[in-house]
Coordinates of C-alpha atoms in Angstrom, one line a residue:
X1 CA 14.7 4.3 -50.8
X2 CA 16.8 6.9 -52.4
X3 CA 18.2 8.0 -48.9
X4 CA 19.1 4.6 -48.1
X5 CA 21.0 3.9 -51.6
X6 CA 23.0 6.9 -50.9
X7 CA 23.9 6.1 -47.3
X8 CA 24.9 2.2 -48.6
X9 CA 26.9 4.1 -51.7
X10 CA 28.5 6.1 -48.9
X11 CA 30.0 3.0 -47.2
X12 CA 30.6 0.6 -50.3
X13 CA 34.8 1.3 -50.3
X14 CA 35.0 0.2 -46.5
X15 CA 33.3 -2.5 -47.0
X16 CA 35.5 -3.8 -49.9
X17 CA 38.4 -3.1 -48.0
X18 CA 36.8 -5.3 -45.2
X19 CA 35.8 -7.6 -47.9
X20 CA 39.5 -7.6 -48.9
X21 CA 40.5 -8.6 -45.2
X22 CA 38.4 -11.6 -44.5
X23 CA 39.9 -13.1 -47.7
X24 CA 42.8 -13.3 -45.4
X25 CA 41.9 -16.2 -43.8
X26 CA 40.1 -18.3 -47.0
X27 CA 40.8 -21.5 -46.4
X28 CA 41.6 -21.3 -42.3
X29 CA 38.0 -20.5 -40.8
X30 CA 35.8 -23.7 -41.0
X31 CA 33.4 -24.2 -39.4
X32 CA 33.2 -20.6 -39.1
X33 CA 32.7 -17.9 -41.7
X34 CA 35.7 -15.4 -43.9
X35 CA 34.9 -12.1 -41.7
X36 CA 36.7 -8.7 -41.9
X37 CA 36.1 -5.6 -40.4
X38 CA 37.4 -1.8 -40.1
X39 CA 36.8 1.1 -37.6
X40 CA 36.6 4.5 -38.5
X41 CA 36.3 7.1 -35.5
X42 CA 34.3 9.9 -35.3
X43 CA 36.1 11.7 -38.7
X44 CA 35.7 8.9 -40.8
X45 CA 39.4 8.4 -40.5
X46 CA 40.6 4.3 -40.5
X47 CA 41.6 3.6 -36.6
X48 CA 41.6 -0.3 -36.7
X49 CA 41.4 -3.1 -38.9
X50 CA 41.3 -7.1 -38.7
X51 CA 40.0 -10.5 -39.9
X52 CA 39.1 -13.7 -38.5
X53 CA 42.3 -16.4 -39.1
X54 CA 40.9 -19.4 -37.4
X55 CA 37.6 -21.2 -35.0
X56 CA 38.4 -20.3 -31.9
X57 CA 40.5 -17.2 -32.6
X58 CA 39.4 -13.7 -32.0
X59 CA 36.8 -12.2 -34.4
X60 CA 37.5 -9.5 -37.1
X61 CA 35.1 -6.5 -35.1
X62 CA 37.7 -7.8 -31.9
X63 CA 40.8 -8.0 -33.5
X64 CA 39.5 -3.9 -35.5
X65 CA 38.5 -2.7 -31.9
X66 CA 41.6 -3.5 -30.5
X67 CA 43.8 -1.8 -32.8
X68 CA 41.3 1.1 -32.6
X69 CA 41.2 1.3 -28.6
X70 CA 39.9 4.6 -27.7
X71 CA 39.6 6.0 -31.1
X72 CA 36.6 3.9 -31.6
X73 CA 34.5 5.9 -29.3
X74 CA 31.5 7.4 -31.3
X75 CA 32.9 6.1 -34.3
X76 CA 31.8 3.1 -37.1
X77 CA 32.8 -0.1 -37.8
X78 CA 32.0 -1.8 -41.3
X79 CA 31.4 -5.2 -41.0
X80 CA 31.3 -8.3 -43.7
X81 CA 29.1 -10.3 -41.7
X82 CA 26.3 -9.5 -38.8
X83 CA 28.1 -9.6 -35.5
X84 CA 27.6 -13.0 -33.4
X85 CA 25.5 -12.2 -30.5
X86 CA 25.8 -15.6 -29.0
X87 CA 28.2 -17.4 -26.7
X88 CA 30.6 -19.9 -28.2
X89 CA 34.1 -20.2 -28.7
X90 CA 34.5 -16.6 -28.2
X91 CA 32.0 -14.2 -26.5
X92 CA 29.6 -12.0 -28.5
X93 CA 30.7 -9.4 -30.2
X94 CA 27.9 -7.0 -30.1
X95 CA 28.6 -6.9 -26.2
X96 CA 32.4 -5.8 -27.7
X97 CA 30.4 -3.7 -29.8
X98 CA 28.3 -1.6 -27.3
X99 CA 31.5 -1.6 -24.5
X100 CA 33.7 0.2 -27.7
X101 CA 31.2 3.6 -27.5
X102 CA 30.8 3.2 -31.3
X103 CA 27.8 5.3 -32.8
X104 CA 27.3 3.1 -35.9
X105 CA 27.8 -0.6 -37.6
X106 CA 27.6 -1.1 -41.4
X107 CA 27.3 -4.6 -41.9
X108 CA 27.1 -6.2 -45.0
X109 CA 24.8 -9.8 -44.8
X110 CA 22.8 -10.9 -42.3
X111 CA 24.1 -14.1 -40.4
X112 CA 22.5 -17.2 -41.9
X113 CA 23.0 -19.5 -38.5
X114 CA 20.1 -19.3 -36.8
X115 CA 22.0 -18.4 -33.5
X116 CA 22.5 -14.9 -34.8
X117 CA 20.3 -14.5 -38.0
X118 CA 18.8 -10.5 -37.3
X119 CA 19.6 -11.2 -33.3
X120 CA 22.6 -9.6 -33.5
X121 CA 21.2 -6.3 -35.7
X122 CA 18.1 -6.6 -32.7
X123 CA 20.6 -6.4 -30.0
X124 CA 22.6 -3.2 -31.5
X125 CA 19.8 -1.0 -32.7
X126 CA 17.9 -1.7 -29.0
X127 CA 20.8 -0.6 -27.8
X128 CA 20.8 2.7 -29.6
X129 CA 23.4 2.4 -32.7
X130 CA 22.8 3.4 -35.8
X131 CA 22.6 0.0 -38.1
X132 CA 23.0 -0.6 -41.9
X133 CA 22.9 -3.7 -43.3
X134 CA 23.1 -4.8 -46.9
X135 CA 26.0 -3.2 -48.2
X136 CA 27.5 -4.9 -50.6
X137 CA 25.3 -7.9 -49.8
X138 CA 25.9 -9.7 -52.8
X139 CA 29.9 -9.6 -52.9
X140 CA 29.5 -10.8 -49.0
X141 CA 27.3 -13.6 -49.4
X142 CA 29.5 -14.9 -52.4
X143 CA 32.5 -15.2 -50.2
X144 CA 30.3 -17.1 -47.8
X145 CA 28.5 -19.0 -50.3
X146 CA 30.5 -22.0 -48.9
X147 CA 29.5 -21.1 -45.2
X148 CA 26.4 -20.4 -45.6
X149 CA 25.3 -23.4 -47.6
X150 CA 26.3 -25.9 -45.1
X151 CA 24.5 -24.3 -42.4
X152 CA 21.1 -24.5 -44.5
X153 CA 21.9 -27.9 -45.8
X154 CA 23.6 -29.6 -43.0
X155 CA 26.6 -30.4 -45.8
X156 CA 29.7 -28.7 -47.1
X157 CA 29.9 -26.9 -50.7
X158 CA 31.1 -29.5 -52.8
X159 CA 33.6 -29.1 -55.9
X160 CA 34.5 -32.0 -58.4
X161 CA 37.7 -31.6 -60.3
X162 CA 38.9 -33.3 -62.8
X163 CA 41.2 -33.0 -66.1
X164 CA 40.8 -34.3 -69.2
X165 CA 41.6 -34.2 -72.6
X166 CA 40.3 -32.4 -75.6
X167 CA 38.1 -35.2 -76.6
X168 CA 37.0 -36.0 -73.0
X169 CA 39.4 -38.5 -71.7
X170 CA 40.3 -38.7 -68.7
X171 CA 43.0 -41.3 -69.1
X172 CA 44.2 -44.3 -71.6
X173 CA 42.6 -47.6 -71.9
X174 CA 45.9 -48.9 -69.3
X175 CA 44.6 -46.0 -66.8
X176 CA 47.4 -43.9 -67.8
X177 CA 47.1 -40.6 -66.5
X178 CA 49.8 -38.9 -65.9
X179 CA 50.2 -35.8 -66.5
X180 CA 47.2 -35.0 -69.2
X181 CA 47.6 -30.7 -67.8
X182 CA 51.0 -28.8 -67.5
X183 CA 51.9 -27.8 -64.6
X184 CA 50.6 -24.6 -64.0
X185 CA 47.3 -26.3 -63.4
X186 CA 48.7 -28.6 -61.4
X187 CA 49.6 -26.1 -59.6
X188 CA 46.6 -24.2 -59.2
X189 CA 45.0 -27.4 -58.4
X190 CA 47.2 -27.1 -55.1
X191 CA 45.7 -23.8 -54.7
X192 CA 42.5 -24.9 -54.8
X193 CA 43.0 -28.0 -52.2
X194 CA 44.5 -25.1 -49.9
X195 CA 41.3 -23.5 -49.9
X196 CA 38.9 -26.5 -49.2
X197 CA 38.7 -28.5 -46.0
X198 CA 38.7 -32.0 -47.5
X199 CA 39.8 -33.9 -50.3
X200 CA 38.0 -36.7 -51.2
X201 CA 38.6 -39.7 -53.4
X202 CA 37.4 -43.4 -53.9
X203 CA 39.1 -46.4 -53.2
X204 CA 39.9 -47.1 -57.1
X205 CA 42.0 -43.8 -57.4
X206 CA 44.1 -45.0 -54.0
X207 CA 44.8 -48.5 -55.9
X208 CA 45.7 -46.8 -59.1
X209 CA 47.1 -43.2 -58.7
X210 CA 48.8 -43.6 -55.0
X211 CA 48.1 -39.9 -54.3
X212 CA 49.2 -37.5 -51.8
X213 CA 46.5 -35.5 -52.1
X214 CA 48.2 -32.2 -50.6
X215 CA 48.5 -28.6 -51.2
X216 CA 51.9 -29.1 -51.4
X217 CA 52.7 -26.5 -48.6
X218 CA 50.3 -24.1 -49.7
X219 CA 48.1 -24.6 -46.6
X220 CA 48.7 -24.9 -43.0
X221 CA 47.1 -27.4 -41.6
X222 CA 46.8 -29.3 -44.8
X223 CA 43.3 -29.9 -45.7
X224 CA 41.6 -33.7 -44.7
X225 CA 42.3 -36.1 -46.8
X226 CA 39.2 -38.9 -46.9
X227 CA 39.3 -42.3 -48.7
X228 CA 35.6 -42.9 -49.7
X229 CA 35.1 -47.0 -49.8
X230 CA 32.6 -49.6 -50.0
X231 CA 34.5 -53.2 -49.5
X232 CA 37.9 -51.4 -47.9
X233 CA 39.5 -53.1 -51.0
X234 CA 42.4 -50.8 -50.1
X235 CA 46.3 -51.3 -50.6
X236 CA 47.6 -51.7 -47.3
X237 CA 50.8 -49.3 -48.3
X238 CA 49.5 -46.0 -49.5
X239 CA 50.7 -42.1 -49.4
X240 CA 47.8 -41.4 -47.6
X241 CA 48.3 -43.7 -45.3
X242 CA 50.7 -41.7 -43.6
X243 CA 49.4 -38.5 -41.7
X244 CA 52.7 -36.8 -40.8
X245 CA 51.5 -34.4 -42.9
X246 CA 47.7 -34.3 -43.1
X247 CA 45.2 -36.3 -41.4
X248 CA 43.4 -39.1 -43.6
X249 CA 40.0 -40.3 -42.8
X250 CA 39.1 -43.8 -44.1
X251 CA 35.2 -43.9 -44.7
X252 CA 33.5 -47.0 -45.6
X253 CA 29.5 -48.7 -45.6
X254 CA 28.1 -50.9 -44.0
X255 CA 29.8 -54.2 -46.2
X256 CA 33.2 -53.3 -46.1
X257 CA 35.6 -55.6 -44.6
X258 CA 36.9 -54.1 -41.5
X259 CA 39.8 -56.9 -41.4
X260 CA 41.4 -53.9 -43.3
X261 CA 42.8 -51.7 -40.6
X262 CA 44.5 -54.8 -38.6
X263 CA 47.6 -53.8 -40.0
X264 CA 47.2 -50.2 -39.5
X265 CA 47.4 -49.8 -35.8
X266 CA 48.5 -45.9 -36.5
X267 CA 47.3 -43.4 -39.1
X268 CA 43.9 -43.4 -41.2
X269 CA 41.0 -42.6 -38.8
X270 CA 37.7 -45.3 -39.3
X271 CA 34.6 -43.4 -40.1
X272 CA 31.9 -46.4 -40.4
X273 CA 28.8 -44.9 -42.2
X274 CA 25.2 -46.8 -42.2
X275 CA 24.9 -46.7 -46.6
X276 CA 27.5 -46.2 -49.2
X277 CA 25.2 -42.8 -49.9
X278 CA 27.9 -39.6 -50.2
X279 CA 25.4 -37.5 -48.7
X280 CA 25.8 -39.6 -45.4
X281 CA 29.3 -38.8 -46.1
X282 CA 29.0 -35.0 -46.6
X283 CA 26.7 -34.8 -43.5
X284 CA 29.6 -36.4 -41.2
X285 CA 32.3 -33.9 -42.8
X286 CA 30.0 -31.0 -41.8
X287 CA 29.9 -32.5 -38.3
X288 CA 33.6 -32.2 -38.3
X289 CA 33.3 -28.7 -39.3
X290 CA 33.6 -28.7 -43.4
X291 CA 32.2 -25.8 -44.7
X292 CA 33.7 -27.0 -48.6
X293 CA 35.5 -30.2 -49.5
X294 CA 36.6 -31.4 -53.3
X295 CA 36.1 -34.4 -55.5
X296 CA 38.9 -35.6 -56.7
X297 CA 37.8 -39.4 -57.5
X298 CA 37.4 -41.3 -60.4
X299 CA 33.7 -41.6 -63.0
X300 CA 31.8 -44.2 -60.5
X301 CA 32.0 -42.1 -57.1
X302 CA 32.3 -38.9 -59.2
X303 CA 28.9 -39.8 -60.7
X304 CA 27.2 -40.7 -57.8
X305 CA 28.2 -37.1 -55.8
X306 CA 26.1 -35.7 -58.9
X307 CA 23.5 -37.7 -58.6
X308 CA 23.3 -37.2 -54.7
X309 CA 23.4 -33.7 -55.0
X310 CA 26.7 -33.6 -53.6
X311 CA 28.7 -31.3 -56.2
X312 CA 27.7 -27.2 -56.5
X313 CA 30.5 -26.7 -58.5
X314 CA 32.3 -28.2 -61.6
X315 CA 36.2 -27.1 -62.0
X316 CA 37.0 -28.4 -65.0
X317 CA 41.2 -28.5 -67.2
X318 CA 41.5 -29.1 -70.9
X319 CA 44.3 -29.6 -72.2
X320 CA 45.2 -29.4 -75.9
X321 CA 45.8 -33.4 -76.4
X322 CA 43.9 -36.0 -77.8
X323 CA 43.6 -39.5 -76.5
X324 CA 41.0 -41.2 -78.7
X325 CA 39.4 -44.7 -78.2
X326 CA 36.5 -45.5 -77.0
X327 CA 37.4 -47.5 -74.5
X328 CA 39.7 -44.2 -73.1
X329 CA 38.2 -43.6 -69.4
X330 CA 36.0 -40.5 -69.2
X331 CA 35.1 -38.4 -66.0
X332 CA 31.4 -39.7 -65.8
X333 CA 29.5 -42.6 -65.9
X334 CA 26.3 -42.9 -67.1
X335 CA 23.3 -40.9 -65.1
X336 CA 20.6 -42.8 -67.7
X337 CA 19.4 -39.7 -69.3
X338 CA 17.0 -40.5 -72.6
X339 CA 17.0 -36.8 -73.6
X340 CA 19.1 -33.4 -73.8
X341 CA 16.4 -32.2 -72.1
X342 CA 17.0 -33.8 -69.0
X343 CA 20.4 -33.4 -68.8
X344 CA 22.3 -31.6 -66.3
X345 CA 22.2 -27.8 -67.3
X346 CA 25.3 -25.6 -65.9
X347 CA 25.9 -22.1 -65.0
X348 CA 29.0 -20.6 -66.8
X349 CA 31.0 -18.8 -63.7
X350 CA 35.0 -18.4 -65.0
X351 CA 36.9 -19.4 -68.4
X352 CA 41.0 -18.8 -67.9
X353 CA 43.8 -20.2 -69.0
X354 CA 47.0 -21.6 -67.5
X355 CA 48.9 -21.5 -70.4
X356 CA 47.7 -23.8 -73.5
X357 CA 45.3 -25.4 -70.8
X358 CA 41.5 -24.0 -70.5
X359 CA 40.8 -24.4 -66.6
X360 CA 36.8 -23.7 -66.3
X361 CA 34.5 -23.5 -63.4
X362 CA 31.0 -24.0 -63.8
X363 CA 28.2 -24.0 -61.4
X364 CA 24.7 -26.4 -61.0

């Protein structure tokens, strides 16, 4: 056990610098994982590095190997992720592995799809290289928390945002909102929709707030934006309408009015879904290849996500003003508790600020 500690300790500052590299493409890989790699030849000098940008681009251990060429040969390469050993929009890359003459892979988690899970360590050890796996498992796995969930749950890591007030408003009485945070959190609520696949809201935040619901540049493509609706009660001019910019998805149960999209002969796509059930949702988004998508709706949908177990995460902006009134709108509804004990209990995961605002992310 000692022996193998030491050999992982050995690796640990490639593997954050590989770490380091698959952060590159945050925010560009759905439906596949953030993957980095390096190559170190037979010195243990770096020969080739690289990341995985996009689905259906060339893998970080192809992209490393390449810059490596011959330099590779009895070398290592250091790995985020296990290397696919599967056919699909690219070839395997343990076949890349084994053609490159390395003489080791590090590799930090194991491959949660069940294509590849321990396949691809199989195929490279029966091959003769020298494999070690779990280094740095826990910083890997966190990067592909997103990743990793939908593939075991079928749905995408879902995030509800909202902002509010010291004394929990969310808006006035009028529905008034506008702007409650400064704009550094606005801003880094751009950031956060650059990172995320899909943006979802509810019909009432359409009729109310007009949004535009992009990362204002920060992302390219700009993530989905989906309209979540039960009666397609929906203005028939909207931001959102128009998908220039981003693509909008219109997704609505089974007694909505479909009368609706008459006038919209261009734009929004139709997503019909058999209930009004956001897991339904969640499950379609996954098919489209969302590995994370945010909430940013209003108490009634926002509420019901909870409920359906549809939110992982809470990011959550106070902002040093008080609003008062109990008629003030709040971000929840009511979930019926008649107990603390049975309340929703949260994992504290980062406390900042952006300037006099708090900005807070919690986990369930």
């Amino acid at each position: 056990m000692i022996d193998l500690l030491l050999a992982q300790k050995k690796w640990v500052p490639w593997m954050r610098r590989s770490i380091q590299l698959a952060l590159l493409g945050e925010g560009r890989t759905s439906p596949n994982p953030l993957v980095g790699a390096v190559v170190l030849d037979s010195t243990g000098r770096l020969v080739g590095e690289g990341y995985h940008s996009g689905a259906g681009k060339a893998h970080a251990e192809i992209e490393a190997l390449a810059q490596a060429g011959d330099k590779s040969i009895d070398g290592t390469i250091v790995v985020t992720l296990e290397p696919c050993c599967h056919y699909g929009l690219t070839p395997p890359c343990t076949e890349a592995i084994l053609r490159a003459g390395l003489k080791r892979v590090v590799i930090g988690m194991v491959d949660p799809d069940p294509r590849v899970s321990g396949n691809g360590i199989s195929r490279l050890k029966d091959s003769g290289l020298e494999v070690l796996d779990g280094v740095l498992k826990n910083e890997c796995e966190r990067i592909n928390r997103e990743f990793s969930f939908r593939v075991r749950n079928g749905r995408p890591w879902g995030i509800l945002k909202w902002a509010m007030s010291l004394d929990g408003r969310i808006g006035l009485p009028n529905g008034c909102s506008k702007w409650i945070t400064n704009e550094s959190s606005r801003d880094l609520v751009h950031q956060i929709r650059s990172k995320c696949d899909a943006v979802i809201v509810g019909g009432g935040t359409v009729r109310i707030d007009n949004p535009l619901l992009t990362s204002r540049g920060k992302s390219n493509p700009e993530p989905m934006r989906v309209v979540f609706s039960r009666s397609l009660d929906l203005p028939k001019s909207a931001n959102l309408w128009d998908t220039k910019i981003a693509k909008t998805i219109v997704a609505y149960g089974p007694d909505a009015n479909e009368a609706f999209f008459s006038d919209l002969t261009e734009g929004p796509e139709k997503m019909a879904l058999k209930s009004n059930d956001p897991s339904e949702l969640l499950a379609s988004l996954a098919k489209k290849g969302c590995n994370k998508i945010l909430w940013e709706c209003g108490p009634v949908l926002a509420t019901s996500a909870i409920e359906a177990n549809c939110v992982q995460e809470l990011v959550v902006f106070v902002a040093p003003k008080i609003l008062g009134g109990k008629s003030a709108m709040s971000p929840l509804g009511s979930f019926g508790f008649e107990s603390i004990k049975s309340t929703y209990k949260l994992q504290h995961s980062l406390l900042d600020r952006k300037e006099q605002d708090l900005f807070w992310r919690l986990l369930f």
